[in-house]
XYZ file of C-alpha atoms in Angstrom:
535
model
C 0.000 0.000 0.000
C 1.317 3.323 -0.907
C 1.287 6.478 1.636
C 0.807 9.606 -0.633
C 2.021 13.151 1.154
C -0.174 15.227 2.607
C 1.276 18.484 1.087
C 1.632 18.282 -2.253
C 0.159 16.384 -5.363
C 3.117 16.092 -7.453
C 5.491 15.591 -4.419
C 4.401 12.353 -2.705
C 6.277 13.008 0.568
C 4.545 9.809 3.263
C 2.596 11.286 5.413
C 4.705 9.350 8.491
C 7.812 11.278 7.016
C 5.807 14.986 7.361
C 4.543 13.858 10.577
C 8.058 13.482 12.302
C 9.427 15.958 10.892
C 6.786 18.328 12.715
C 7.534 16.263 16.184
C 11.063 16.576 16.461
C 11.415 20.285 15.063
C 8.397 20.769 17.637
C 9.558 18.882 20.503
C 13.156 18.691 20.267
C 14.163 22.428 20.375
C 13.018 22.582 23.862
C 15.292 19.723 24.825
C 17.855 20.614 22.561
C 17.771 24.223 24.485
C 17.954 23.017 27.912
C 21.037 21.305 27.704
C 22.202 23.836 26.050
C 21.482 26.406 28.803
C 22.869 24.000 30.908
C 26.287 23.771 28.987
C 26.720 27.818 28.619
C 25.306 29.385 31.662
C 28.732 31.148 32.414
C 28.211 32.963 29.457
C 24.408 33.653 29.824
C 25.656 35.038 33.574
C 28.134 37.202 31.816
C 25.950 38.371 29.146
C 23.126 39.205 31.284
C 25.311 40.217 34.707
C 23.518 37.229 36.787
C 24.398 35.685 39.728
C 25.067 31.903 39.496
C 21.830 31.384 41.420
C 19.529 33.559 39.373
C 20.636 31.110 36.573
C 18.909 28.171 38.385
C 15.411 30.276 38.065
C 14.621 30.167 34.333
C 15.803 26.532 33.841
C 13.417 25.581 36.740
C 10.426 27.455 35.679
C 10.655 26.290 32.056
C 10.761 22.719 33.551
C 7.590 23.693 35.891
C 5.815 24.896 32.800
C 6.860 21.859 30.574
C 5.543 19.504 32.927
C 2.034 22.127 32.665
C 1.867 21.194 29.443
C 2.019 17.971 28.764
C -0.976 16.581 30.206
C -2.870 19.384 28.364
C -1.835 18.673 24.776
C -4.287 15.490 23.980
C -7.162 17.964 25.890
C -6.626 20.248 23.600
C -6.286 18.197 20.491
C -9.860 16.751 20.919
C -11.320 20.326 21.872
C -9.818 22.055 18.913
C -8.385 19.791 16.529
C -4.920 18.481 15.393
C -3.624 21.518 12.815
C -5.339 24.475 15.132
C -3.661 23.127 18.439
C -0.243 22.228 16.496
C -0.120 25.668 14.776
C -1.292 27.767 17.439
C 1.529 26.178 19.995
C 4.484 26.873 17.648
C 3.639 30.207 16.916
C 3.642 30.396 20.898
C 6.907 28.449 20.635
C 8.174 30.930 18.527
C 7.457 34.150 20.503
C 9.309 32.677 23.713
C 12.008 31.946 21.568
C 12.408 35.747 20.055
C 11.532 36.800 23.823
C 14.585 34.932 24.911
C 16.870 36.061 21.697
C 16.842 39.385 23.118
C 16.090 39.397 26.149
C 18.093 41.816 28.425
C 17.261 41.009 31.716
C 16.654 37.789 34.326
C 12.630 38.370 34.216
C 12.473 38.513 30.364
C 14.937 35.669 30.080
C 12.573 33.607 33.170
C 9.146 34.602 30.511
C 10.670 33.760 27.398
C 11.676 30.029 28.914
C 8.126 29.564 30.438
C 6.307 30.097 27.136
C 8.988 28.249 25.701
C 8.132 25.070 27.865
C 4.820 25.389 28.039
C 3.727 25.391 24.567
C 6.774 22.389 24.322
C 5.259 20.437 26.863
C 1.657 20.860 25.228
C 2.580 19.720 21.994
C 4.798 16.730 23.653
C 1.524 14.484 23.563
C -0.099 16.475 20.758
C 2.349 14.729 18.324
C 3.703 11.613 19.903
C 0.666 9.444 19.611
C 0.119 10.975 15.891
C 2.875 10.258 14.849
C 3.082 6.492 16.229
C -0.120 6.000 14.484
C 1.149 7.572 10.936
C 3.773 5.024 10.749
C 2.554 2.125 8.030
C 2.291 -0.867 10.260
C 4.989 -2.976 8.117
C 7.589 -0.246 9.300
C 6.190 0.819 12.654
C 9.032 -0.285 14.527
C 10.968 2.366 12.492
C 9.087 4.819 14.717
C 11.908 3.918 17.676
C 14.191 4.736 15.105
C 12.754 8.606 15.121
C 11.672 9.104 18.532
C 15.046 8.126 19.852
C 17.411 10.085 17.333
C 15.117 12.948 17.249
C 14.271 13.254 20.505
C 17.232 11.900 22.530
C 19.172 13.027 19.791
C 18.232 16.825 20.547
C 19.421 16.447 24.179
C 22.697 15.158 23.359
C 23.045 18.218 20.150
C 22.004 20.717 22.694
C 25.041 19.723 24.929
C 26.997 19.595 21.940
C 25.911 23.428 20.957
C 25.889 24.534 24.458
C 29.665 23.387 24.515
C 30.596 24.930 21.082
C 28.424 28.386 22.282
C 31.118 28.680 25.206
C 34.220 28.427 22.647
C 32.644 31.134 20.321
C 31.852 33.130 23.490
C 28.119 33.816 22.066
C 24.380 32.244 23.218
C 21.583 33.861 21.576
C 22.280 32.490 18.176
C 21.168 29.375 19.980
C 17.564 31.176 20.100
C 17.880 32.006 16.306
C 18.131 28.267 15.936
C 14.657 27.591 17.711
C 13.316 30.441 15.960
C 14.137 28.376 12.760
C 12.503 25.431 13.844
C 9.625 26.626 14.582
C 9.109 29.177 11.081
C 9.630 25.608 9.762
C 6.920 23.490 11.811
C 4.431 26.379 10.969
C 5.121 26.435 7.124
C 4.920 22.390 6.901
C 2.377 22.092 9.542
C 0.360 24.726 7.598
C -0.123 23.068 4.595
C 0.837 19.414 6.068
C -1.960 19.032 8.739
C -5.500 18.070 7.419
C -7.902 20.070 8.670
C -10.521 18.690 11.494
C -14.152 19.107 10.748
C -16.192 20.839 13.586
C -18.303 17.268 14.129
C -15.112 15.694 14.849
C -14.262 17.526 17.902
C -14.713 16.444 21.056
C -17.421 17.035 23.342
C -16.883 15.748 26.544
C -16.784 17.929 29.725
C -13.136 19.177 30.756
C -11.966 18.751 34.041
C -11.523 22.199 35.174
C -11.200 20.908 38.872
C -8.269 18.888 38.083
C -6.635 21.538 36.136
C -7.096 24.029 38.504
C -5.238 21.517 41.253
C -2.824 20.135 38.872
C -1.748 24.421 38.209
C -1.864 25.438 41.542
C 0.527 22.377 42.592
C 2.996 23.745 40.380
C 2.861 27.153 40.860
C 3.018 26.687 44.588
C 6.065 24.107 44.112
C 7.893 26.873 42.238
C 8.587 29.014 45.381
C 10.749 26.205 46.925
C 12.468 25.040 44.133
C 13.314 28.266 43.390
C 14.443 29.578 46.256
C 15.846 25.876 47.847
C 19.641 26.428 46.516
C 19.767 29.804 48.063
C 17.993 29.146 51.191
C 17.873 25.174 51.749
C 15.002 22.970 53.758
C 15.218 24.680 56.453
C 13.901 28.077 55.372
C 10.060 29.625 55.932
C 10.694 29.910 51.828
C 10.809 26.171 51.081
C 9.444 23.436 53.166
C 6.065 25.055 54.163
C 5.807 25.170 50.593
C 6.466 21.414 49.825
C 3.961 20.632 52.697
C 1.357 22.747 50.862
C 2.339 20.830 47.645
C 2.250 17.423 49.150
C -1.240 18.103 50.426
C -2.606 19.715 47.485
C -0.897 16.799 45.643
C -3.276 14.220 47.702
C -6.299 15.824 47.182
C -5.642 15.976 43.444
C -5.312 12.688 43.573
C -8.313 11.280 45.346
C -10.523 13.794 42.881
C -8.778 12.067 39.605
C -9.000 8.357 41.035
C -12.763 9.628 41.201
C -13.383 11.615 38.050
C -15.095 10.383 34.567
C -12.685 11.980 32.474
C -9.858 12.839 34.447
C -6.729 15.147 33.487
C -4.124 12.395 34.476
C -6.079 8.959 34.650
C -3.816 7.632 37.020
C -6.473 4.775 37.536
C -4.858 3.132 33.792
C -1.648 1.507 35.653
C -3.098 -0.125 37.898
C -1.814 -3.360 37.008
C 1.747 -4.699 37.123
C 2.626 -4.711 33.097
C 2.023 -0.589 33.207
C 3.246 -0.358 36.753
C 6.567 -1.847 35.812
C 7.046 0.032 32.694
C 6.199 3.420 34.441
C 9.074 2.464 36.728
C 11.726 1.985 33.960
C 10.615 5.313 32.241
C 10.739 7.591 35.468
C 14.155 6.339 37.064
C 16.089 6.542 34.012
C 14.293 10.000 33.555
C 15.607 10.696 36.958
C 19.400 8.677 36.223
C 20.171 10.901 33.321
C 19.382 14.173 35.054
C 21.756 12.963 37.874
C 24.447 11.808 35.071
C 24.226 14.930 32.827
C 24.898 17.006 36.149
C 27.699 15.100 37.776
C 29.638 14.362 34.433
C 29.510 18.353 33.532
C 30.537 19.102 36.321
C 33.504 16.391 36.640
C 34.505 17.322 33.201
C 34.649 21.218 33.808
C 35.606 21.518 37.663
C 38.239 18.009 38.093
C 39.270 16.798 34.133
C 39.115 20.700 33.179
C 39.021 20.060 29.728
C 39.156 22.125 26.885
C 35.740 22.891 25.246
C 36.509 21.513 21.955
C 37.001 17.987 24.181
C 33.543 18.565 25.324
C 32.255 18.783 21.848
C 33.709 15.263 21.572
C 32.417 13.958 24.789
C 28.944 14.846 23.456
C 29.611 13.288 19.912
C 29.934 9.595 21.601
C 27.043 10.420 23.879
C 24.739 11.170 20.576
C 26.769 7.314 19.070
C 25.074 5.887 21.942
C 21.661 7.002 21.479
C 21.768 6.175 17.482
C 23.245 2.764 18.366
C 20.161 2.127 20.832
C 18.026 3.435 18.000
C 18.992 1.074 15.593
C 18.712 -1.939 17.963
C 15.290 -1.057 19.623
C 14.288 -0.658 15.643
C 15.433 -4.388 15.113
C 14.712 -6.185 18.009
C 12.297 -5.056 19.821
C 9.667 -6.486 18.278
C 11.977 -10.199 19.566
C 13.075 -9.243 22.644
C 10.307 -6.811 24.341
C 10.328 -4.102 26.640
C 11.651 -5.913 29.761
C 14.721 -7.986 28.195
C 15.903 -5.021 26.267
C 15.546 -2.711 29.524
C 17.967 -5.294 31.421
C 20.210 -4.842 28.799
C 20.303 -1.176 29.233
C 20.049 -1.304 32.979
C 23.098 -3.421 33.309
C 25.062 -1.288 30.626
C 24.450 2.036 33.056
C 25.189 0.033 36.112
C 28.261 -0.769 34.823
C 28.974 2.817 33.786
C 27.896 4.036 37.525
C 29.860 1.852 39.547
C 32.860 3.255 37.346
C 31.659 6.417 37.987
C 32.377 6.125 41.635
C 35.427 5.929 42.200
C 36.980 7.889 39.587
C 39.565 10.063 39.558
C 41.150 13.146 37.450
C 43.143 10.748 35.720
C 40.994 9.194 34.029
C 41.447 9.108 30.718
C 39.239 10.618 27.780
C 38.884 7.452 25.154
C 37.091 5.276 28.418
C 35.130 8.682 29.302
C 34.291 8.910 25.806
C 33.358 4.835 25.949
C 31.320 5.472 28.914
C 29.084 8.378 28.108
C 28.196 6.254 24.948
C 27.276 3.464 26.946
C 25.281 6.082 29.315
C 23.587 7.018 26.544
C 22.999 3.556 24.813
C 21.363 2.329 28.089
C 19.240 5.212 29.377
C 17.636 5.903 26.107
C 16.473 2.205 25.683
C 15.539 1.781 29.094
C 13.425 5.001 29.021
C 12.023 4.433 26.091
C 11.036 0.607 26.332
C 9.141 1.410 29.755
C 7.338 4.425 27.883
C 6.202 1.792 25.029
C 5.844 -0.963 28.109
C 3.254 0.978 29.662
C 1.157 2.238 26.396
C 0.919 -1.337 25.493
C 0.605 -2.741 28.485
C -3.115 -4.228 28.402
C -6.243 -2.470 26.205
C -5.167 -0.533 23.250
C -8.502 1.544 23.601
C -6.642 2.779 27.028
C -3.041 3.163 25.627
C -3.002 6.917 24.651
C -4.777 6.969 28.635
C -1.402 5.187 30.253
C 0.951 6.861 28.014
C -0.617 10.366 28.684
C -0.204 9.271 32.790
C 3.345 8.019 32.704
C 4.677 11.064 30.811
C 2.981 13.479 33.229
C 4.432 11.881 35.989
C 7.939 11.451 34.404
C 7.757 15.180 33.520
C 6.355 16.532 37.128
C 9.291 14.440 39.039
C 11.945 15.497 36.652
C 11.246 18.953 37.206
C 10.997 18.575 40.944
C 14.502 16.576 40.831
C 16.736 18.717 38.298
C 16.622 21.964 40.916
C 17.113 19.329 44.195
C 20.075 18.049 42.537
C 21.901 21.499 42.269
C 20.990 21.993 45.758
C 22.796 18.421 46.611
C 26.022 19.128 44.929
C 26.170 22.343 46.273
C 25.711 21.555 50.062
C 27.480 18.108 49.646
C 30.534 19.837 48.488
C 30.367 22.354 51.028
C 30.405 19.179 53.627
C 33.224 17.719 51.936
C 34.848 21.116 51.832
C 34.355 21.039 55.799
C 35.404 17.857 56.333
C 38.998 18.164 54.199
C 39.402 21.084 56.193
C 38.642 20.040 59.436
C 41.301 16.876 58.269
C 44.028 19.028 57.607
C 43.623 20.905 61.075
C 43.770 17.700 62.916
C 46.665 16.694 60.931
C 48.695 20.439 60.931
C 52.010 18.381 60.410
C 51.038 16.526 57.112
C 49.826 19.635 55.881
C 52.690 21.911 56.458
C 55.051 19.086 55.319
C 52.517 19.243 51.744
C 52.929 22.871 51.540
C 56.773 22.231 51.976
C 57.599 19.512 49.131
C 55.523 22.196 46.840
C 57.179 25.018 48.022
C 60.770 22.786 47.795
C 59.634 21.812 43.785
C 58.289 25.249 43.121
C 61.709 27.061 44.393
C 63.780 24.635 41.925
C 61.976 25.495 38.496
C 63.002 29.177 39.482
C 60.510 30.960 41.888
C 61.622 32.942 44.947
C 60.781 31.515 48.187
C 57.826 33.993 49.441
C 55.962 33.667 46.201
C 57.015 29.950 46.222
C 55.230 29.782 49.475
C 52.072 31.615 48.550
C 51.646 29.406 44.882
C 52.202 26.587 47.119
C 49.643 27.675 49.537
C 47.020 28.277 47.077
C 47.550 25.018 45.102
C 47.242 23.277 48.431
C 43.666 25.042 48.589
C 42.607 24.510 44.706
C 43.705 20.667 45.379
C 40.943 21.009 48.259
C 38.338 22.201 46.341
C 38.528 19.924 43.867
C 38.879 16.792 46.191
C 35.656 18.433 47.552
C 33.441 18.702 44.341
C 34.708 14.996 43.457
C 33.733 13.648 46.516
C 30.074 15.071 46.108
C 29.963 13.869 42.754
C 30.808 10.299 43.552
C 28.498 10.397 46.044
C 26.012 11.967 43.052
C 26.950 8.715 41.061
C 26.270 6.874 44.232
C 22.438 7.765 43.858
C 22.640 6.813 40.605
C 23.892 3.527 40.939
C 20.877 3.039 42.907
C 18.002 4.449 40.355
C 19.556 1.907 37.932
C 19.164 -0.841 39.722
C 15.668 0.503 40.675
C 15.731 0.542 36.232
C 17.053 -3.094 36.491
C 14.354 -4.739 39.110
C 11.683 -2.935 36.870
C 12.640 -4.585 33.266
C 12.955 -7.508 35.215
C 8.817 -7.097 36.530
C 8.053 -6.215 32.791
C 10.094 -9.093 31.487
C 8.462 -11.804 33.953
C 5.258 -9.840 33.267
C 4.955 -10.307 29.337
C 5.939 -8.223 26.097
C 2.418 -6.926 26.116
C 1.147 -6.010 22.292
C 3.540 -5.406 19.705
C 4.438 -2.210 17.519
C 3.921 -4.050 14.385
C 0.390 -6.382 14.319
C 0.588 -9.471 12.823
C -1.543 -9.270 9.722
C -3.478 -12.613 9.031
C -2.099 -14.987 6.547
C -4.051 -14.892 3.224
C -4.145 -17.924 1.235
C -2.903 -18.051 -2.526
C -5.351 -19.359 -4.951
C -3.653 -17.978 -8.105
C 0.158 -17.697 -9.432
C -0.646 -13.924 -11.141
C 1.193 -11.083 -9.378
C -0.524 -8.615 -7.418
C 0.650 -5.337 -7.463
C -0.304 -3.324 -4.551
């Protein structure tokens, strides 16, 4: 059966083709942009004469309002159809990213990544299912093939740009490049996306009550988070907040488990297939947050490598994901979910427990080795459970699971990515502490340190006073950075133990069953004549 394009007579361009084209240049930007932010914020502070913990605010927020979004984009799809939704969201896109291109200030910056996440998140299950369902059944595992380059593949180029940004010295040409996407997603989408009919809209009543919870939660969750690495637990400004949360979070909950058509249908996993898969999605969610943060941070403030290096790094990180691509596009429909995510489990517990105990000198071609493994792993764990769970029992209730686990994947990631800033930070002020308080207790070891550098530092040439102050301060530089590695291995510590949380859960969805398959098996038709057929 041939699949004739949706745009053009004379250009038959499959409609599965147009379709993922307008969900990675919708979806991916905002990934692509966050690691990006992530990777350049030194320059961002310089451009835009920020403090390092102002920097934390718009990253957070845009997370907050991602995680808004998503469960709203299928809501919106049924109320006002696929090519209104789509096109109204990336002209939305588009102004957050012009808001952010030149913006001058933190508060422009914080409204420009908002937008940006919000309309991302929205159209994050506005084009995921639809595209899944434009793929020709023959070739639907192919669709692993796209999600997993396109989407994971826009993480790992936003490091990669976010690492080249800081060698040029320049970030808003980053903004430019979103801009681009999304002229592009409005020209396809424009004359791409059929039209929906005003019968074909749906009618059903919205939950308003959930969405007013489900907003409020966030909105009163982004006073803590905000204000947590400044302030920590402790302060009036954080947990009276999470209290608030948590409660508000409850009673959301018991009005969903009772609703008819619920914002988040949490009530679709409750079974063990969905249960298992959710697991697998959300802890690798939550593993490569806590990877991309250590291994920056290892890389910049212990290996202090050269950007260009970094550009490399992020090159075998990206090899990774396309080699887990192609395999999930091959064998998944063999293996399943579950024996695929032990695979990747076991390939990122190997990489934490590495992790763990290294040091400065290790060298860049098993870093490089590593991150691709990282990569490899996460991305087929992740997405295995997100497939897992869709398919995990009725297909009439798959868009309801899938639409559940990516709402709670989203709303914990963007609870965890500001908690973890706030862990290295006071864990390396502990560490700091405790080398400190070592050295005091141990005045003689120290001064005898300070001595054999002073001794080395007088024979290439230096006087003896400024001998003695070089030695001094290399003696505290050596401290810092013993400090910031110990709170990173005890960063890759928590890691090691969301992936074996990854590996118990492939293992529940492996003893649990595949569930149904990407491709269905079409039934066999007899041949009663020799002619060809053409098709």
């Amino acid at each position: 059966m041939n699949q004739k394009g949706i745009t053009n007579r004379t250009i038959k361009i499959p409609n599965y083709i147009i379709i993922s084209f307008l969900t990675i240049f919708a979806i991916g930007p905002q990934y692509f942009i966050n690691l990006s932010y992530t990777m350049n914020q030194e320059i961002v502070q310089n451009g835009l004469h920020l403090s390092s913990k102002d920097l934390l605010l718009p990253s957070t927020l845009s997370n907050l309002a991602f995680a808004l979004g998503v469960p709203l984009g299928p809501l919106l799809t049924r109320k006002l159809g696929l090519r209104k939704n789509y096109l109204y969201l990336v002209v939305i896109f588009l102004c957050g990213s012009i808001i952010n291109a030149i913006s001058q200030d933190l508060i422009i910056l914080i409204i420009g990544r908002s937008i940006q996440g919000l309309s991302a998140g929205v159209l994050f299950l506005t084009m995921l299912p639809v595209s899944l369902k434009s793929f020709p059944n023959k070739i639907r595992n192919t669709f692993l093939f796209m999600v997993i380059t396109g989407l994971f593949g826009a993480t790992a180029l936003g490091a990669f740009f976010g690492s080249f940004s800081l060698s040029v010295d320049a970030w808003r040409w980053l903004y430019i490049l979103n801009i681009v996407s999304a002229v592009l997603c409005f020209i396809v989408g424009f004359f791409g996306l059929p039209k929906t009919e005003e019968h074909e809209l749906d009618q059903a009543p919205v939950d308003k009550t959930g969405i007013f919870l489900y907003t409020l939660i966030l909105v009163v969750l982004s006073f803590p988070l905000c204000n947590l690495m400044d302030k920590g637990f402790s302060s009036l400004y954080v947990w009276p907040f999470f209290v608030v949360a948590f409660l508000l979070l409850i009673l959301f909950l018991s009005i969903d488990m009772k609703a008819e058509s619920p914002l988040i249908p949490f009530r679709t996993l409750k079974a063990a297939k969905p249960i298992s898969g959710t697991v697998m999605a959300i802890a690798s969610h939550v593993l490569l947050i806590l990877a991309i943060a250590g291994i920056n941070g290892f890389l910049r403030h212990n290996k202090d490598l050269p950007f260009h290096y970094l550009l490399h790094f992020y090159i075998w990180f990206f090899i990774g994901i396309v080699v887990t691509a192609i395999l999930k596009t091959l064998f998944y429909g063999m293996l399943g979910a579950g024996k695929m995510g032990i695979i990747g489990s076991l390939a990122v517990i190997y990489v934490t427990l590495q992790w763990r105990v290294m040091g400065p000198e290790v060298t860049l071609p098993t870093l490089y080795f590593q991150i691709a493994l990282l990569g490899a792993g996460v991305s087929m764990v992740l997405v295995g459970g997100a497939l897992g769970t869709a398919f995990a029992g009725n297909l009439h209730h798959a868009s309801l699971r899938s639409l559940t686990l990516h709402s709670t994947r989203n709303f914990i990631g963007a609870i965890i990515t500001p908690m973890v800033g706030w862990f290295l930070s006071t864990q390396n002020e502990l560490q700091y502490g405790n080398i400190q308080e070592y050295l005091g207790e141990n005045g003689p070891e120290a001064k005898s340190e300070i001595a054999q550098l002073t001794h080395r530092l007088m024979e290439s040439g230096l006087p003896l006073s400024k001998a003695q102050s070089m030695a001094s301060y290399e003696l505290i530089a050596n401290t810092k950075k013993a400090a910031i590695l110990g709170a990173y291995h005890h960063l890759f510590t928590i890691m090691l133990v969301f992936a074996c949380i990854m590996l118990v859960a492939s293992i529940g969805k492996m003893v649990t069953g595949k569930g149904i398959g990407l491709v269905k098996k079409e039934p066999k038709v007899q041949v009663t004549s020799v002619k060809e057929t053409t098709v």
